mmCIF file of C-alpha atoms in Angstrom:
data_model
loop_
_atom_site.group_PDB
_atom_site.id
_atom_site.type_symbol
_atom_site.label_atom_id
_atom_site.label_comp_id
_atom_site.label_asym_id
_atom_site.label_seq_id
_atom_site.Cartn_x
_atom_site.Cartn_y
_atom_site.Cartn_z
ATOM 1 C CA MET A 1 -8.731 -5.579 -8.583
ATOM 2 C CA LEU A 2 -8.938 -2.049 -9.898
ATOM 3 C CA VAL A 3 -10.030 0.448 -7.284
ATOM 4 C CA CYS A 4 -11.618 3.786 -8.104
ATOM 5 C CA ARG A 5 -11.876 6.256 -5.233
ATOM 6 C CA GLU A 6 -13.298 9.720 -5.183
ATOM 7 C CA CYS A 7 -10.509 12.254 -4.561
ATOM 8 C CA ARG A 8 -11.573 15.859 -4.769
ATOM 9 C CA ASP A 9 -7.964 17.065 -4.836
ATOM 10 C CA ARG A 10 -7.328 15.215 -8.121
ATOM 11 C CA PRO A 11 -8.028 16.977 -11.436
ATOM 12 C CA ARG A 12 -10.401 14.181 -12.511
ATOM 13 C CA GLY A 13 -11.993 13.872 -9.085
ATOM 14 C CA PHE A 14 -11.095 10.163 -8.917
ATOM 15 C CA ARG A 15 -8.005 8.087 -8.215
ATOM 16 C CA VAL A 16 -7.625 4.739 -9.960
ATOM 17 C CA SER A 17 -5.251 2.160 -8.494
ATOM 18 C CA ALA A 18 -4.550 -1.535 -8.806
ATOM 19 C CA ALA A 19 -4.356 -4.100 -6.029
ATOM 20 C CA PHE A 20 -4.268 -7.858 -5.641
ATOM 21 C CA ASN A 21 -5.678 -9.850 -2.740
ATOM 22 C CA VAL A 22 -6.518 -13.399 -1.802
ATOM 23 C CA SER A 23 -8.618 -14.367 1.202
ATOM 24 C CA GLN A 24 -8.824 -17.682 3.041
ATOM 25 C CA GLN A 25 -9.849 -18.973 6.421
ATOM 26 C CA ASP A 26 -6.518 -20.805 6.703
ATOM 27 C CA ARG A 27 -3.530 -18.469 6.833
ATOM 28 C CA ALA A 28 -0.876 -21.051 5.812
ATOM 29 C CA PRO A 29 -1.444 -20.936 2.007
ATOM 30 C CA LEU A 30 -1.412 -17.132 2.097
ATOM 31 C CA ASP A 31 1.854 -17.110 4.058
ATOM 32 C CA LEU A 32 3.280 -19.409 1.387
ATOM 33 C CA PHE A 33 2.280 -16.936 -1.357
ATOM 34 C CA ARG A 34 3.729 -13.993 0.554
ATOM 35 C CA ASP A 35 6.965 -15.817 1.380
ATOM 36 C CA THR A 36 7.385 -17.176 -2.165
ATOM 37 C CA LEU A 37 6.811 -13.831 -3.884
ATOM 38 C CA GLY A 38 8.320 -11.666 -1.154
ATOM 39 C CA VAL A 39 5.641 -8.980 -1.421
ATOM 40 C CA GLY A 40 2.417 -7.950 0.235
ATOM 41 C CA THR A 41 0.977 -7.873 3.702
ATOM 42 C CA MET A 42 -1.322 -10.080 5.752
ATOM 43 C CA ARG A 43 -4.353 -8.808 7.587
ATOM 44 C CA ARG A 44 -7.272 -10.262 9.451
ATOM 45 C CA ALA A 45 -10.592 -10.371 7.605
ATOM 46 C CA GLY A 46 -13.859 -9.440 9.278
ATOM 47 C CA ASN A 47 -15.098 -13.032 9.086
ATOM 48 C CA GLY A 48 -12.135 -14.366 11.062
ATOM 49 C CA GLY A 49 -10.179 -15.370 7.956
ATOM 50 C CA TRP A 50 -7.100 -13.770 6.449
ATOM 51 C CA TYR A 51 -6.219 -11.510 3.516
ATOM 52 C CA TRP A 52 -2.922 -11.401 1.693
ATOM 53 C CA GLU A 53 -2.829 -8.149 -0.234
ATOM 54 C CA VAL A 54 -0.399 -6.417 -2.551
ATOM 55 C CA ASN A 55 -0.941 -2.726 -3.204
ATOM 56 C CA ARG A 56 2.428 -1.391 -4.393
ATOM 57 C CA LEU A 57 2.297 -0.951 -8.172
ATOM 58 C CA SER A 58 5.914 -2.046 -8.654
ATOM 59 C CA ASP A 59 5.227 -5.263 -6.695
ATOM 60 C CA LEU A 60 2.153 -5.929 -8.814
ATOM 61 C CA ALA A 61 4.058 -5.404 -12.066
ATOM 62 C CA ASN A 62 7.267 -7.179 -11.075
ATOM 63 C CA SER A 63 6.001 -10.059 -8.909
ATOM 64 C CA ILE A 64 2.283 -10.744 -9.286
ATOM 65 C CA VAL A 65 2.032 -10.327 -13.071
ATOM 66 C CA PRO A 66 5.048 -12.575 -13.836
ATOM 67 C CA PHE A 67 3.790 -15.221 -11.390
ATOM 68 C CA PHE A 68 0.428 -15.510 -13.135
ATOM 69 C CA GLU A 69 2.059 -15.393 -16.555
ATOM 70 C CA ARG A 70 4.107 -18.406 -15.500
ATOM 71 C CA PHE A 71 1.182 -20.137 -13.738
ATOM 72 C CA PRO A 72 -1.925 -18.990 -15.654
ATOM 73 C CA LEU A 73 -5.370 -18.826 -14.131
ATOM 74 C CA VAL A 74 -8.208 -20.709 -15.817
ATOM 75 C CA GLY A 75 -11.812 -19.870 -16.678
ATOM 76 C CA SER A 76 -13.253 -16.377 -16.348
ATOM 77 C CA LYS A 77 -10.490 -15.365 -13.924
ATOM 78 C CA ARG A 78 -8.021 -15.725 -16.790
ATOM 79 C CA GLN A 79 -9.835 -12.996 -18.734
ATOM 80 C CA ASP A 80 -10.043 -10.833 -15.615
ATOM 81 C CA PHE A 81 -6.292 -11.242 -15.148
ATOM 82 C CA GLU A 82 -5.597 -10.187 -18.743
ATOM 83 C CA ARG A 83 -7.661 -7.028 -18.262
ATOM 84 C CA TRP A 84 -6.074 -6.316 -14.894
ATOM 85 C CA ARG A 85 -2.576 -6.841 -16.315
ATOM 86 C CA SER A 86 -3.310 -4.340 -19.103
ATOM 87 C CA ALA A 87 -4.499 -1.799 -16.537
ATOM 88 C CA VAL A 88 -1.409 -2.343 -14.368
ATOM 89 C CA ALA A 89 0.802 -1.694 -17.414
ATOM 90 C CA LEU A 90 -1.019 1.590 -18.092
ATOM 91 C CA LEU A 91 -0.894 2.674 -14.447
ATOM 92 C CA GLU A 92 2.794 1.829 -14.231
ATOM 93 C CA ARG A 93 3.602 4.392 -16.946
ATOM 94 C CA GLY A 94 2.788 7.167 -14.510
ATOM 95 C CA ARG A 95 0.356 9.990 -15.098
ATOM 96 C CA LEU A 96 -2.574 8.743 -17.180
ATOM 97 C CA SER A 97 -3.701 10.553 -20.290
ATOM 98 C CA ASP A 98 -7.451 11.098 -20.658
ATOM 99 C CA ALA A 99 -7.588 8.170 -23.096
ATOM 100 C CA ASP A 100 -5.632 5.888 -20.743
ATOM 101 C CA PHE A 101 -7.865 6.897 -17.822
ATOM 102 C CA ALA A 102 -10.944 5.929 -19.846
ATOM 103 C CA THR A 103 -9.263 2.672 -20.946
ATOM 104 C CA VAL A 104 -8.502 1.663 -17.342
ATOM 105 C CA LEU A 105 -12.109 2.415 -16.366
ATOM 106 C CA ALA A 106 -13.381 0.346 -19.319
ATOM 107 C CA LEU A 107 -11.147 -2.589 -18.323
ATOM 108 C CA ARG A 108 -12.441 -2.293 -14.766
ATOM 109 C CA GLU A 109 -16.065 -2.357 -15.937
ATOM 110 C CA ARG A 110 -15.489 -5.644 -17.766
ATOM 111 C CA MET A 111 -13.863 -7.414 -14.803
ATOM 112 C CA ASN A 112 -15.748 -9.776 -12.477
ATOM 113 C CA ARG A 113 -18.736 -9.849 -14.834
ATOM 114 C CA GLY A 114 -19.396 -6.181 -14.111
ATOM 115 C CA GLY A 115 -19.479 -6.741 -10.348
ATOM 116 C CA LYS A 116 -20.949 -4.341 -7.868
ATOM 117 C CA ARG A 117 -19.313 -0.959 -7.875
ATOM 118 C CA ARG A 118 -19.887 2.232 -5.976
ATOM 119 C CA HIS A 119 -18.594 4.300 -8.891
ATOM 120 C CA ARG A 120 -19.392 3.116 -12.427
ATOM 121 C CA MET A 121 -17.497 4.243 -15.509
ATOM 122 C CA HIS A 122 -20.461 6.136 -16.938
ATOM 123 C CA GLY A 123 -20.850 8.302 -13.831
ATOM 124 C CA ILE A 124 -17.139 8.954 -13.466
ATOM 125 C CA LEU A 125 -16.760 10.065 -17.072
ATOM 126 C CA ARG A 126 -20.010 12.045 -16.937
ATOM 127 C CA ASP A 127 -18.780 13.987 -13.907
ATOM 128 C CA TYR A 128 -15.236 14.343 -15.228
ATOM 129 C CA THR A 129 -14.809 17.573 -17.139
ATOM 130 C CA PRO A 130 -11.574 17.734 -19.166
ATOM 131 C CA SER A 131 -11.940 21.500 -19.520
ATOM 132 C CA SER A 132 -11.211 21.830 -15.790
ATOM 133 C CA LEU A 133 -7.768 20.246 -16.167
ATOM 134 C CA PRO A 134 -4.720 22.549 -16.060
#
């Protein structure tokens, strides 16, 4: 997933980050993922299930991406993965240019069939004023 959070201390007013998570009622398959890839953390979900999540960008780029390149997803999740992988590659470069920031937001908009989002690309870019950047 690509997360966009409002951060008033950032020049753009938003922070974009990547994460990966899988949820299940049964913890055993998630432990297998975590143990096999050696990254991520487990946490309890509100519904009594479990989440395995990976938030560190280097872990995403060096463990999660190669795993799903070797064992590809199918269906619409395959396209979501391709978009997510492109965003991870941009984020991994470090500080995003204005064009890269817009590209990551555009990739995010196209994931999960548009999904429900608190902050949409249009609003973020509308409120983002490049002239306020140093």
